[in-house]
XYZ file of C-alpha atoms in Angstrom:
539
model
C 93.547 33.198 121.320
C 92.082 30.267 119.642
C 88.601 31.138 118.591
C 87.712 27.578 118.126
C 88.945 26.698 121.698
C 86.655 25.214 124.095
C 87.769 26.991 127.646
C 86.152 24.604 130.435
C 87.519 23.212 133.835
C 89.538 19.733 133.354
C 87.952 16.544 133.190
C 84.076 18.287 132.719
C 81.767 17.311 130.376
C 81.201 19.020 126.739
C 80.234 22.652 128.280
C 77.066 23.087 126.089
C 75.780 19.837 127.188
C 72.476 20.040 128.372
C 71.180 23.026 126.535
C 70.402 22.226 123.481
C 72.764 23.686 121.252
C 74.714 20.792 118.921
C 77.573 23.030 118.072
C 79.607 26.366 119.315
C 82.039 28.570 118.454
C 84.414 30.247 121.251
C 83.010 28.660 124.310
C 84.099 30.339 127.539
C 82.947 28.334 130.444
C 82.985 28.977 134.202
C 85.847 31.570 133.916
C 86.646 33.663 136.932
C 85.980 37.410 137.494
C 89.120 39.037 135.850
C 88.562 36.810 132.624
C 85.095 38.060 132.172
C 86.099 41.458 133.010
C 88.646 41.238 130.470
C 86.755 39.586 128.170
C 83.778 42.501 128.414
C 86.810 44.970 128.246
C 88.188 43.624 124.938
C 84.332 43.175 123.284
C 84.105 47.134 124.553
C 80.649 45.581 127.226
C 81.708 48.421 129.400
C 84.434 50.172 131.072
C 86.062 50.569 134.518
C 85.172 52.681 136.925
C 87.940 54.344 139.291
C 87.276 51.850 142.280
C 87.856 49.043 139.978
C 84.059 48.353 139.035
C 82.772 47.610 135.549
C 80.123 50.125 134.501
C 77.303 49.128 131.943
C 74.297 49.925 130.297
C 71.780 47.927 129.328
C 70.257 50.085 126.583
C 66.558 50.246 126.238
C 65.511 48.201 128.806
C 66.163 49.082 132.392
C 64.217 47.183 134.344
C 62.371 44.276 134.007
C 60.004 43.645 130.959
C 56.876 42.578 133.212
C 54.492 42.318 130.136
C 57.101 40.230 127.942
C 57.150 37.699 130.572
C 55.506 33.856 130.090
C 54.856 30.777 131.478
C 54.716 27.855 128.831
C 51.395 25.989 129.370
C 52.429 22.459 129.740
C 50.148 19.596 130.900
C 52.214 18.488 133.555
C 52.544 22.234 135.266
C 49.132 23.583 133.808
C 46.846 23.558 136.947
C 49.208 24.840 139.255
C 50.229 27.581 138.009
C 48.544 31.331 138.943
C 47.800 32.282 135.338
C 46.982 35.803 134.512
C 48.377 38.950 133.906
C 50.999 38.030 135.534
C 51.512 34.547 134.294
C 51.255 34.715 130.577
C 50.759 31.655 129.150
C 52.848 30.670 125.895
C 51.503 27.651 123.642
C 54.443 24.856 123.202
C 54.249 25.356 119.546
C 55.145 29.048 119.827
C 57.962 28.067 122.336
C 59.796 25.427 120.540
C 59.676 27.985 117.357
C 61.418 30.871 119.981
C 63.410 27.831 121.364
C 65.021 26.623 117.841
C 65.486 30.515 117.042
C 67.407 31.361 119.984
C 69.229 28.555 119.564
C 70.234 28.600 116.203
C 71.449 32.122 117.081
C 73.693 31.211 119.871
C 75.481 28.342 117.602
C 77.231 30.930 115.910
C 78.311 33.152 118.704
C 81.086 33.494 121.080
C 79.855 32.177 124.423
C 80.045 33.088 127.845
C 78.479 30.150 130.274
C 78.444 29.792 133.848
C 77.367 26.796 136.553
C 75.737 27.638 139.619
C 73.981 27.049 142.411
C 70.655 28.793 143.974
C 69.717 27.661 147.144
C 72.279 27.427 150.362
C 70.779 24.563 151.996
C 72.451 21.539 149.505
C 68.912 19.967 150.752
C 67.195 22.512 148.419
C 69.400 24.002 145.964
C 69.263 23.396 142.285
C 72.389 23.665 139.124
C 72.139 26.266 137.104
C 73.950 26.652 133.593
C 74.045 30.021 131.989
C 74.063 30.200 127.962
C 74.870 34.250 127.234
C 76.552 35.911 124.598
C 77.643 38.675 126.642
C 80.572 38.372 129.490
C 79.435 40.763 131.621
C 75.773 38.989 132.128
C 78.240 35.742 133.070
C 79.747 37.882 135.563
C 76.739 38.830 136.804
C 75.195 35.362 137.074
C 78.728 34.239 138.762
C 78.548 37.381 141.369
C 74.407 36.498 142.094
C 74.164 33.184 142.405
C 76.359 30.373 144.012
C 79.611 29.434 142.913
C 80.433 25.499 143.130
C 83.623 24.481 144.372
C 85.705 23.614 141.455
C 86.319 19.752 142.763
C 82.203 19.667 142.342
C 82.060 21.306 138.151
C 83.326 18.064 136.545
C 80.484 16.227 137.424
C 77.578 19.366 137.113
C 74.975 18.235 135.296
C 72.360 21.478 135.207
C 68.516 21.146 136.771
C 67.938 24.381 134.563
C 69.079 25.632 131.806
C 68.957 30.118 131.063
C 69.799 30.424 127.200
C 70.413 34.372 127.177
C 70.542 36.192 123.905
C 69.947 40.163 125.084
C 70.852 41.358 121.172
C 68.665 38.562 119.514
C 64.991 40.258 119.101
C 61.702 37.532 118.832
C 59.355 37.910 116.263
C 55.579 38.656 118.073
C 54.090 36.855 115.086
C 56.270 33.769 114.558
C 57.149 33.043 118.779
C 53.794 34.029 120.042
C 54.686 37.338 122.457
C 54.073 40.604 122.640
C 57.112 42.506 121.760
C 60.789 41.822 120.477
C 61.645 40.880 123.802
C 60.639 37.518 125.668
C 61.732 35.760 129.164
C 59.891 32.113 128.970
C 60.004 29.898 131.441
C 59.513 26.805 130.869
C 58.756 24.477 133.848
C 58.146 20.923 132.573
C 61.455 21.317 130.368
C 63.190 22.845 133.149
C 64.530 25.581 130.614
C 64.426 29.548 130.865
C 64.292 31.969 127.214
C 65.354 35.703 128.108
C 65.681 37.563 124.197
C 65.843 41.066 123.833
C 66.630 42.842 126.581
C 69.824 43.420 128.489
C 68.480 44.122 131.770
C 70.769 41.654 133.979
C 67.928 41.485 136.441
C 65.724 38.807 134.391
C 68.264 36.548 134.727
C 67.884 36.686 138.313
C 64.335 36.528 138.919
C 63.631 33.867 136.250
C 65.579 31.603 138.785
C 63.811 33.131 141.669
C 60.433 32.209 139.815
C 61.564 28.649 139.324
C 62.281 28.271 143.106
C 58.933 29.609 143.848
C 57.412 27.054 142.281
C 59.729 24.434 143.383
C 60.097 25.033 147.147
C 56.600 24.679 148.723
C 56.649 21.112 147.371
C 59.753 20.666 149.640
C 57.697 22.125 152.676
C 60.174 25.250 151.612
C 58.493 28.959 151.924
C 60.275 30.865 149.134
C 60.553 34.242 150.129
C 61.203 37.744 148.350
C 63.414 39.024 151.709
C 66.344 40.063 152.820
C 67.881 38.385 156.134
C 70.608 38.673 158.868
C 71.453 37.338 162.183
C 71.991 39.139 165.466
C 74.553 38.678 168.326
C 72.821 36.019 169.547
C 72.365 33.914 166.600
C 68.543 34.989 166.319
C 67.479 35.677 162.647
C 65.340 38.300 161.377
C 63.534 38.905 157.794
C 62.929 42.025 156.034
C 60.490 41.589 153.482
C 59.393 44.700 151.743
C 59.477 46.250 147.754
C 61.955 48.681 145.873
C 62.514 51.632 147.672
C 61.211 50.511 151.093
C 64.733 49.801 152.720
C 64.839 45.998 152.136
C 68.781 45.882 151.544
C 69.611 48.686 153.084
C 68.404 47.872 156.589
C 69.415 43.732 156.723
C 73.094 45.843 155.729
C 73.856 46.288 159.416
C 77.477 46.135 160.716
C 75.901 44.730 164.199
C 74.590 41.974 162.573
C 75.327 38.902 160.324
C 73.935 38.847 156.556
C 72.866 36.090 155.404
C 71.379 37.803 152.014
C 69.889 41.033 150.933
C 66.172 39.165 148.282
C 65.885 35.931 148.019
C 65.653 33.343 150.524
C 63.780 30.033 151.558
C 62.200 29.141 155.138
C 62.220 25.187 156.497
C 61.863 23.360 159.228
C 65.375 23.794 159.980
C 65.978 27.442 159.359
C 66.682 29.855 156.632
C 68.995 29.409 153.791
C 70.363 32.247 151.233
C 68.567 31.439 147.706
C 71.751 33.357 145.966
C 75.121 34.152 146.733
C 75.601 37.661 146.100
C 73.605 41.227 146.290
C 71.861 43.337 143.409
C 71.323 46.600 145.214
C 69.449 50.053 144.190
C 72.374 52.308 144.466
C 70.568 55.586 143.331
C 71.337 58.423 145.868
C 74.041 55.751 147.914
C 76.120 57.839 150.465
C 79.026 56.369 152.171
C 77.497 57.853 155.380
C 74.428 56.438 155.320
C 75.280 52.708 153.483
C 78.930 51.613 154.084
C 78.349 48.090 153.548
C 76.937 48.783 149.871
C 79.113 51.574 149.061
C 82.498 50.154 149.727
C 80.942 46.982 147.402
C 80.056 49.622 144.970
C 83.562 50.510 144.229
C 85.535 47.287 144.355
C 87.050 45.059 141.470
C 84.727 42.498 140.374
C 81.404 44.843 140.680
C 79.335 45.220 137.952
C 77.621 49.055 138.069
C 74.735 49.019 135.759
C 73.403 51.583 134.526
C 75.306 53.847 136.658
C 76.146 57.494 135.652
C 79.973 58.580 135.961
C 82.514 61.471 135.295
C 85.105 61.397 132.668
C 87.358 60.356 135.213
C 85.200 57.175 136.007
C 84.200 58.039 139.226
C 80.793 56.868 139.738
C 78.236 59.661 140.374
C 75.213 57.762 142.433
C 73.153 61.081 142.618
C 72.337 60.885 138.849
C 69.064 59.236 137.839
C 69.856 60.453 133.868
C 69.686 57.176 132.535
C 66.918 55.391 135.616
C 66.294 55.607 138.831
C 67.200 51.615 138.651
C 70.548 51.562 138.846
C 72.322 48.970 140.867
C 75.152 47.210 141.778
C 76.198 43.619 141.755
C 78.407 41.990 143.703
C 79.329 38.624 145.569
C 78.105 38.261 149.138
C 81.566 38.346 150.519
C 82.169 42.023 149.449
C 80.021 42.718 152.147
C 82.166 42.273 155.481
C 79.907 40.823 157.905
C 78.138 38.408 155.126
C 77.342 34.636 156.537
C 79.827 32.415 154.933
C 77.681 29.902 154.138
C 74.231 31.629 153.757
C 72.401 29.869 156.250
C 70.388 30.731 159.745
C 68.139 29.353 162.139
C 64.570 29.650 162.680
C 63.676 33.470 162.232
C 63.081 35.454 165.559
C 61.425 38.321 163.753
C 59.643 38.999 160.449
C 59.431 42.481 159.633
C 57.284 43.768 156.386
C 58.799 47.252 154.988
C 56.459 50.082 153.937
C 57.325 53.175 152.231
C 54.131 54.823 152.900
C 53.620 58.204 151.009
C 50.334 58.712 152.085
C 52.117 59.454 155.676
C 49.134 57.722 157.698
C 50.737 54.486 158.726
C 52.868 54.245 161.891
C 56.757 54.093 162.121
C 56.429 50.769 163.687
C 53.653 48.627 164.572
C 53.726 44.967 166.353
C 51.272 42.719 164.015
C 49.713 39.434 165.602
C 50.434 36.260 163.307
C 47.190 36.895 161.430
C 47.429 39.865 160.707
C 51.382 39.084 159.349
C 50.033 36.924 157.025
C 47.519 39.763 155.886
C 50.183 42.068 155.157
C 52.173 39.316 153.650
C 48.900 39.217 151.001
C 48.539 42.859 150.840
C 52.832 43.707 150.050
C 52.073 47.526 149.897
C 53.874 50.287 149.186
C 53.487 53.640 147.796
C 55.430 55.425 144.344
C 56.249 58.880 144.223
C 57.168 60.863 141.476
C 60.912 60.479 140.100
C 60.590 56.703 140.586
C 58.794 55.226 138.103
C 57.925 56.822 134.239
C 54.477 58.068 133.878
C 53.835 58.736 137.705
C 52.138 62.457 138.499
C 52.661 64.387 141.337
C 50.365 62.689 143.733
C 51.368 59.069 145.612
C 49.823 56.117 143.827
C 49.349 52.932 146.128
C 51.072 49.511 145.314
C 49.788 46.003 145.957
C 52.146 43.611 145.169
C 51.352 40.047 147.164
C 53.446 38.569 148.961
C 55.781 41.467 148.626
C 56.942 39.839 144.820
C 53.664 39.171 142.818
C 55.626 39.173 139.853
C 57.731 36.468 140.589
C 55.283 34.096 142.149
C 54.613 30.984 140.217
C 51.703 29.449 141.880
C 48.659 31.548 143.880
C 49.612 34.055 146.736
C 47.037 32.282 148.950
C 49.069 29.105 148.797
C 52.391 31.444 150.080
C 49.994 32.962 152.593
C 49.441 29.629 154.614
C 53.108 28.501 153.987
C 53.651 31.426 156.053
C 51.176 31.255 158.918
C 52.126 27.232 158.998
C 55.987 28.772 159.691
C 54.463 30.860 162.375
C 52.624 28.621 163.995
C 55.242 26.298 164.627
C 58.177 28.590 166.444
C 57.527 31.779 168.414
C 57.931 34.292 165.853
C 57.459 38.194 166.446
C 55.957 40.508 163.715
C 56.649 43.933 162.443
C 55.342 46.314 160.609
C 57.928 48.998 159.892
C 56.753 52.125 157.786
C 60.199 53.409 156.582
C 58.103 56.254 154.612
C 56.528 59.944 155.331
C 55.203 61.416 157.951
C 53.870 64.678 159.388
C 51.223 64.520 155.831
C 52.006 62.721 152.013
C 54.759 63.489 150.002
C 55.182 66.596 148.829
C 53.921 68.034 152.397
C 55.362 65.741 154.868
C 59.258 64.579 155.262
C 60.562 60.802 154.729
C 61.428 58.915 158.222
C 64.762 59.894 158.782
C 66.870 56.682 158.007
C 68.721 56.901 161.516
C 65.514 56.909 163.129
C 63.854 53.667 161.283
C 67.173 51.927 162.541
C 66.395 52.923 165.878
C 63.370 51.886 165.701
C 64.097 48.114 164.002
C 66.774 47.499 166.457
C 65.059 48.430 169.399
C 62.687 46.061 168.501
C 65.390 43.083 167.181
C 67.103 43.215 170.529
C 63.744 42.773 172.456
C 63.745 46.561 173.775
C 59.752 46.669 173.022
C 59.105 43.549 174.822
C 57.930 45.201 177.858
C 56.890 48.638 176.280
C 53.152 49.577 177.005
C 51.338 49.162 173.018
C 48.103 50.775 172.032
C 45.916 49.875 169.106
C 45.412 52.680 167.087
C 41.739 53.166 165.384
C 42.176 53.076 161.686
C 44.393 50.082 160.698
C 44.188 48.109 164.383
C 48.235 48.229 164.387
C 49.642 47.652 167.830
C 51.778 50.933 167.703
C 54.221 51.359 171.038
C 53.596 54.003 173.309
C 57.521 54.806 174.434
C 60.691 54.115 171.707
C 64.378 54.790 173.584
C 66.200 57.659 170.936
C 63.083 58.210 169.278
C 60.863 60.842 169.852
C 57.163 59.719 171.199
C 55.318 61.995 169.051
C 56.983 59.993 165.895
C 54.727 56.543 166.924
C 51.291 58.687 166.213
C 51.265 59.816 162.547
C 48.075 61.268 163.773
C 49.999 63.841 166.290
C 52.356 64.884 163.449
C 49.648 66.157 161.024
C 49.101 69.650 161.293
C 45.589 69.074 160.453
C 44.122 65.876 162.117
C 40.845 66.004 159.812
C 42.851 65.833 156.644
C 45.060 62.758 158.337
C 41.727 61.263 159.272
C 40.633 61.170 155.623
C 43.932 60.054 154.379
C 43.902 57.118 156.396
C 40.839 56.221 155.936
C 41.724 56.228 152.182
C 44.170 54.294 152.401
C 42.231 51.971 154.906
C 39.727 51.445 151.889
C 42.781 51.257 149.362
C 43.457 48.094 151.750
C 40.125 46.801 151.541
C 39.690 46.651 148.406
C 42.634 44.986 147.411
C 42.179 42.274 149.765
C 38.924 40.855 148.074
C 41.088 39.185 145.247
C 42.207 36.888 148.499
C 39.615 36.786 150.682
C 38.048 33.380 150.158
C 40.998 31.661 149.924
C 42.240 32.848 152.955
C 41.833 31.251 156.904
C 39.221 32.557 159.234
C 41.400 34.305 161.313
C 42.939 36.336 158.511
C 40.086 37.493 157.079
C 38.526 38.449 160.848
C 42.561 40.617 160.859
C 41.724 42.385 157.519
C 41.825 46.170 157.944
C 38.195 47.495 157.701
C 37.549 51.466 156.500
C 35.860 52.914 159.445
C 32.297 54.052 159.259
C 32.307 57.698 158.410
């Protein structure tokens, strides 16, 4: 192989062109999945599994680095963006230093770039190029987002640029962050700076962050959620946080997937922000997840972080390295995917809970305000054995708009995008607690899976529609009074407590958990929201 070789698709342009970089090395552009496997192979990246998958760790970092994360504060971008602890901002000065560092690093590497797509709907998509020094990130990038026809790569000219070094560490006191590690995004310059860390995931939120701050200026509503289509071509959304059953649930053989995270809402319908899934794969039983384990063990895969035996089967069960450990794949692994990512106007919305408190309802019919409430809220619950540094007891999560750490601009702005999407087609809301019941972890037992599908479908294929509701007292959820396959005394987490004092207290807890949260939005939110905010009862 000639290391000075430029590898690119005929008649394209100089593969480095837009990023920055005046010179290269080995340049590897837009190769296909068995190059970069081999390629990760032969610059030992990782190994196969038995299925055919390529297994890899990503070293210190498992997750996301949410503290090492920055916006650069530009003129042109500075008063829109939601700064915060969230949004770090980054002086220019301090980025062009990290900018010309990374860069003068990747000159002399061998490089692995990729051209995408994110966004389905041509109307609303932007080109991505990829700059990494590692194949199996390119693989990655080429499994999650969308892959342009080759006809359409001669003339790609990228919107945004990701330069990727994940072995290059930043200096705090010469680029202006916290740590060795950095992922800067850059809006004015359309350009996105991920250093020190391997964790594949940044590269797929950074773009997820750029589209939430592109898409409302398209009258777009960019949306952390997964999405499918039923029989009848109606569309429903899953929006909900790790652990809660996002992916797992929109992976339904009955239905159509259009995508399992990100996705964007307009006038005409819903479109597929990426082309491929990233799914939590800890504990994943054939039994209970076809879809994602028969993706799990195919050619092309990329297992990260995954535990396996010496004979390269995958072992899902073990958490020894994280809890985090996932699976990426293209969309069309998954049999029943939508082949070109798009659906109508959503039919249902339903928000995911994992609720470890065991006080909220199974399922709950929300009215359009009080959607958009729990759209603001995004809670869930952690338990032990997910997260380093949680004790025994539950601890309650806020995250708004079910994705607070990748949103851009203010939540209140994504809360009327999606009331204004309500308003304007009949839409049906759900909240689905896919959590305890019968008292908090630890005392109660998790929703059986079986049963939470049950319960969504019944309420997908318009079972519910003429089921008697009542409103229960704590959190004013419409909670049905009659579920076909699912036993009544499931719908009242009151009647599965043992003690109804201690549920009492728990829910009002949790009611005040609620509360409190929702003051950061309050005066930014419409009338009727604030009148649908839950409200601890008197004691």
């Amino acid at each position: 192989m000639n290391s000075n070789k430029i590898f690119r698709p005929a008649d394209s342009e100089d593969a480095i062109a837009g990023t920055g970089l005046r010179h290269a090395g080995a340049v590897h552009a837009n190769l296909h999945a068995p190059e970069l496997i081999g390629h990760a192979i032969r610059r030992e990246e990782g190994a196969l599994s038995s299925g055919g998958a390529l297994m890899v760790r990503t070293g210190l970092h498992t997750g996301r680095s949410a503290q090492d994360k920055f916006i650069v504060d530009e003129p042109s971008t500075r008063d829109g963006v939601w700064w915060g602890s969230i949004n770090a901002a980054l002086p220019r000065e301090a980025f062009q230093r990290a900018c010309d560092y990374v860069r003068g690093y990747l000159e002399g590497q061998e490089l692995f770039i990729q051209d995408l797509y994110a966004g389905a709907d041509p109307a609303h998509r932007i080109r991505v190029r990829l700059v990494t020094t590692h194949a199996w990130h390119a693989l990655f990038a080429r499994n999650m987002f969308i892959r342009p026809p080759t006809a359409e790569l001669a003339a790609f000219v990228p919107d945004f640029v990701i330069l990727h070094a994940p072995d290059l560490a930043l200096d705090p006191a010469t680029h202006g962050v916290r740590s060795s590690t950095g992922v800067i995004l850059s809006l004015e310059q359309r350009l996105v700076v991920i250093a020190g860390t391997q964790y594949a995931g940044e590269i797929k939120k950074s773009i997820f962050t750029v589209m939430n701050w592109l898409l409302p200026e398209q009258d777009v509503m960019p949306m952390h959620c997964s999405a499918n289509i039923g029989p009848g071509g109606e569309v429903a959304l899953f929006f909900g946080l790790s652990g809660t059953g996002k992916t797992t649930l929109s992976s339904d053989a009955a239905r159509q997937l259009i995508g399992d995270d990100e996705h964007g809402w307009s006038r005409d319908g819903v479109f597929n922000v990426e082309g491929g899934c990233y799914a939590k794969v800890i504990g994943l039983a054939r039994e209970a997840e076809p879809e994602i384990w028969d993706a799990s063990h195919r050619f092309g895969t990329v297992l990260e972080n995954v535990m396996a035996a010496r004979d390269g089967v995958p072992d899902f069960m073990d958490g020894g390295l994280t809890e985090n450990t996932r699976a990426c794949y293209p969309i069309d692994f998954v049999a029943n995917a939508s082949p070109d990512g798009r659906g109508g106007v959503p039919r249902h919305v339903v928000m995911l809970t994992a609720d470890a408190f065991g006080v909220l309802p199974p399922i709950a019919r929300l009215t359009p305000a009080q959607a958009v409430y729990h759209f603001l809220s995004g809670y869930t619950a952690r338990i032990a054995g997910t997260e380093k540094g949680l004790g025994k007891e539950p601890q309650a999560t806020f995250s708004a708009c079910f994705g607070a750490p990748f949103l851009p601009r203010p939540p209140e702005l994504y809360g009327a995008q999606l009331a204004a999407s309500l308003a304007r087609t009949p839409v049906t809301c759900w909240l689905v607690n896919t959590g305890w019941t019968g008292g908090p972890y630890g005392t109660g037992r998790r929703i059986a899976l079986a049963q939470t599908r049950a319960l969504v479908n019944a309420a997908l294929d318009g079972r519910l529609d003429d089921v008697p509701f009542r409103v229960e007292e704590h959190f004013g959820l419409s909670i049905p009074t009659h579920v076909p396959g699912v036993p009544d005394t499931l719908l009242d987490p009151a009647s599965t407590w043992d003690d109804p004092a201690a549920y009492a207290r728990a829910a009002a807890d949790l009611a005040a958990r609620f509360a409190q949260n929702f003051e950061t939005f309050r005066e930014g939110c419409a009338p009727e929201v604030r009148e649908a905010a839950i409200r601890p009862r008197a004691s």
